[in-house]
Short mmCIF file of C-alpha atoms in Angstrom, two decimals:
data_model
loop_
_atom_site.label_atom_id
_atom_site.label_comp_id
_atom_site.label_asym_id
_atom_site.label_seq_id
_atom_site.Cartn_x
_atom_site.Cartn_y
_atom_site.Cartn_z
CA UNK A 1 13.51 -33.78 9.81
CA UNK A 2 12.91 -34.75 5.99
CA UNK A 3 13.87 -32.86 3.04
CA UNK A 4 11.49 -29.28 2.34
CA UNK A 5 8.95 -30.10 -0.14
CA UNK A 6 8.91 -30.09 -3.80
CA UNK A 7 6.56 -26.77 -3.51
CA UNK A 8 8.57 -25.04 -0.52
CA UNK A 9 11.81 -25.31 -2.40
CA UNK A 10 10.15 -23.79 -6.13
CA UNK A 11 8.58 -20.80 -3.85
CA UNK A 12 11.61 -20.22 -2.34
CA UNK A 13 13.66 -20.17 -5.48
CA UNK A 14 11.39 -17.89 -7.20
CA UNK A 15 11.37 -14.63 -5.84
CA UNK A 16 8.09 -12.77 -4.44
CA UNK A 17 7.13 -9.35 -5.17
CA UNK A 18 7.86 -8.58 -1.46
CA UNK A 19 10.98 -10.42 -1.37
CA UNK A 20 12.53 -8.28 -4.14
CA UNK A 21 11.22 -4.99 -2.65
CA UNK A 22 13.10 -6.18 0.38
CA UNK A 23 16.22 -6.89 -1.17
CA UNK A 24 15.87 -3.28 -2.78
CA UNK A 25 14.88 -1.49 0.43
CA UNK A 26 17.76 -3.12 1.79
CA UNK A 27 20.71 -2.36 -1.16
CA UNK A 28 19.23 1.28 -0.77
CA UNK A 29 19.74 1.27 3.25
CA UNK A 30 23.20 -0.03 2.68
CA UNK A 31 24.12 3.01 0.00
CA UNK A 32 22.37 5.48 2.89
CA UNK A 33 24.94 3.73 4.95
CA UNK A 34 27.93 4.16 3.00
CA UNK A 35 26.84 8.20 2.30
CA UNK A 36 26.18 8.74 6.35
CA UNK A 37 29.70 6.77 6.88
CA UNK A 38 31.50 9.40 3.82
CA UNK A 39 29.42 12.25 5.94
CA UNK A 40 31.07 11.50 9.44
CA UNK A 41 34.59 11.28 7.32
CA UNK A 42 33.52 14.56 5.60
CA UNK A 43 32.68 16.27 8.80
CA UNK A 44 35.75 15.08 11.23
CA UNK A 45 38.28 18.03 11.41
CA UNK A 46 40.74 17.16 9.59
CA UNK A 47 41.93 20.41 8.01
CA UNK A 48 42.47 23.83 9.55
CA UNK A 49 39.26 25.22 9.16
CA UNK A 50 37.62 24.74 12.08
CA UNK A 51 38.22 26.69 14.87
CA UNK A 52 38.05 25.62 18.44
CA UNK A 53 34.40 25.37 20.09
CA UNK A 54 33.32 24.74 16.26
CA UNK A 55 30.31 22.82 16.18
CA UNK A 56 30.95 21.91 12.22
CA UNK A 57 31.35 18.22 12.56
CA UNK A 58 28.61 17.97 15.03
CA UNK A 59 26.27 19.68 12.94
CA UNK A 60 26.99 17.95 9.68
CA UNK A 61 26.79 14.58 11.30
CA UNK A 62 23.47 15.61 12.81
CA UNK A 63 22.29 16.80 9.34
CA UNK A 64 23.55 13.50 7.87
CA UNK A 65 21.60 11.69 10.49
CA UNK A 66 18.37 13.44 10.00
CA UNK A 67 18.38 12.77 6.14
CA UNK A 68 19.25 9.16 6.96
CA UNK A 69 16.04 8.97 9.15
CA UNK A 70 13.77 10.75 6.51
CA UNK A 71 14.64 7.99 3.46
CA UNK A 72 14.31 5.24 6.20
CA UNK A 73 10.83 7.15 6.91
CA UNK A 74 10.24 7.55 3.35
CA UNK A 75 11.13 3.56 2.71
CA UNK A 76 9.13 2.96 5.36
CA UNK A 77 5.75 4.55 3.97
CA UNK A 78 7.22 3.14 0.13
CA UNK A 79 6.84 -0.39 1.74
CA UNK A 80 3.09 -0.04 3.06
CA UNK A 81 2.19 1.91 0.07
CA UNK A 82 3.46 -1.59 -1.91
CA UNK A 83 1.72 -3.84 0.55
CA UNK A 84 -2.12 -1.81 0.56
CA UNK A 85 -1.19 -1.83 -3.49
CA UNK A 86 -0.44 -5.93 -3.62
CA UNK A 87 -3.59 -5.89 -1.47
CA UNK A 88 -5.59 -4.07 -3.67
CA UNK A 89 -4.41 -6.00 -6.58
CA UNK A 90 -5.15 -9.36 -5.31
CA UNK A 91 -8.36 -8.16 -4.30
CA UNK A 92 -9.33 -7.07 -7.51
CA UNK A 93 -8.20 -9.84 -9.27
CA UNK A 94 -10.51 -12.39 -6.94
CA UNK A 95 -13.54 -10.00 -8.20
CA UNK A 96 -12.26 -10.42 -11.54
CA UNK A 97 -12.16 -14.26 -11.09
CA UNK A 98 -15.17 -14.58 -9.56
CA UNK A 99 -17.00 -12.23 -12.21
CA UNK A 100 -15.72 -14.63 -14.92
CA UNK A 101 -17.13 -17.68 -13.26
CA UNK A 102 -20.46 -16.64 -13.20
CA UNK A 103 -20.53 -15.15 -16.61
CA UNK A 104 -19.22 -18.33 -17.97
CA UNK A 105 -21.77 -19.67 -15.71
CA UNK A 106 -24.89 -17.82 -16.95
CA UNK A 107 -23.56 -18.33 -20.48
CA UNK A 108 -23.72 -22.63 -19.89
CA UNK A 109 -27.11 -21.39 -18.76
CA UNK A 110 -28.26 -19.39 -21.91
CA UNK A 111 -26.95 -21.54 -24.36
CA UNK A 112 -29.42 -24.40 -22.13
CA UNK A 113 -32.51 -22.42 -22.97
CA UNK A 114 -35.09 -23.61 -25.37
CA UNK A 115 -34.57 -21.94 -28.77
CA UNK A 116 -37.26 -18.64 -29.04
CA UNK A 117 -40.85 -20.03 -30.45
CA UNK A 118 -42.29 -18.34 -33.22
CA UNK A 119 -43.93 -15.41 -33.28
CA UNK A 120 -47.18 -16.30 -34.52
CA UNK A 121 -48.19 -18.31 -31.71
CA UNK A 122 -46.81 -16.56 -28.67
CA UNK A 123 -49.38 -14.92 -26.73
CA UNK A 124 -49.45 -11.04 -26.93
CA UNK A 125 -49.05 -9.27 -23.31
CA UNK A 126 -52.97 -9.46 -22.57
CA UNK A 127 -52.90 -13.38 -22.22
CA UNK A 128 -55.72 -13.81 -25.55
CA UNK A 129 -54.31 -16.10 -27.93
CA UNK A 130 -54.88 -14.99 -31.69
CA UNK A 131 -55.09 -17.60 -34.40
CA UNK A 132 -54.01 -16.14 -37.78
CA UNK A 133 -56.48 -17.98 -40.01
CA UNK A 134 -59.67 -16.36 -37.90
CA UNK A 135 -62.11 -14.19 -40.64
CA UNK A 136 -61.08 -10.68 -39.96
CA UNK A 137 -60.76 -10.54 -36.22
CA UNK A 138 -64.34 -12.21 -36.21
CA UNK A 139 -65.03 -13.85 -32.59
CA UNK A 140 -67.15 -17.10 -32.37
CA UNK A 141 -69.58 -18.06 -34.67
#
């Protein structure tokens, strides 16, 4: 197969929103990882006090387990909040878009319209034109 295309290799140099929320999600997984992996050192006996039948370890690990899960839930839930935002956004800006096309568009439309006539000869709302130079309102002689 060819070379990727011109456009495939800028959009894959320039990071997307969602691509560097990944890469974040993902360095915070990998510190979660390191703190569980600490946790499980932490909680192996390796000093004196722990007694036989002590379910120390066992419980920390468990406890370091079920904080892991709740920041992968909490990621989780971080992620679609980001996505239904994105959505939103891009949503909003097509409205935006679309409201300044036909603005623009209805101001070409205005600025086509005849300039206003004066207002001597426009006829008055009852549809009788009146001529300014008739003798005092006087109606066919």
């Amino acid at each position: 197969l060819g070379s990727p295309s011109p456009v495939a290799a800028v959009a894959s140099a320039v990071p997307s929103p969602l691509q560097a929320e990944r890469r974040r999600l993902q360095e915070q997984l990998e510190a979660l990882r390191e703190v569980a992996a600490k946790q499980r050192l932490l909680a192996e006996p390796t000093t004196g006090f722990e007694t036989p039948g002590s379910n120390l370890a066992a419980t920390l690990a468990g406890t370091g387990a079920r904080v892991t899960e709740r920041m992968k839930e909490a990621l989780r839930q971080d992620l679609i909040l980001i996505r239904s935002l994105q959505a939103t956004k891009q949503d909003l800006e097509l409205r935006c878009s679309k409201e300044r096309r036909l603005r623009a568009s209805l101001e070409r439309r205005l600025a086509r319209l005849p300039c206003p006539v004066e207002e001597d000869h426009v006829q008055p709302a009852g549809g009788i034109v009146q001529d300014s130079s008739a003798d005092d309102g006087e109606i066919g002689r």
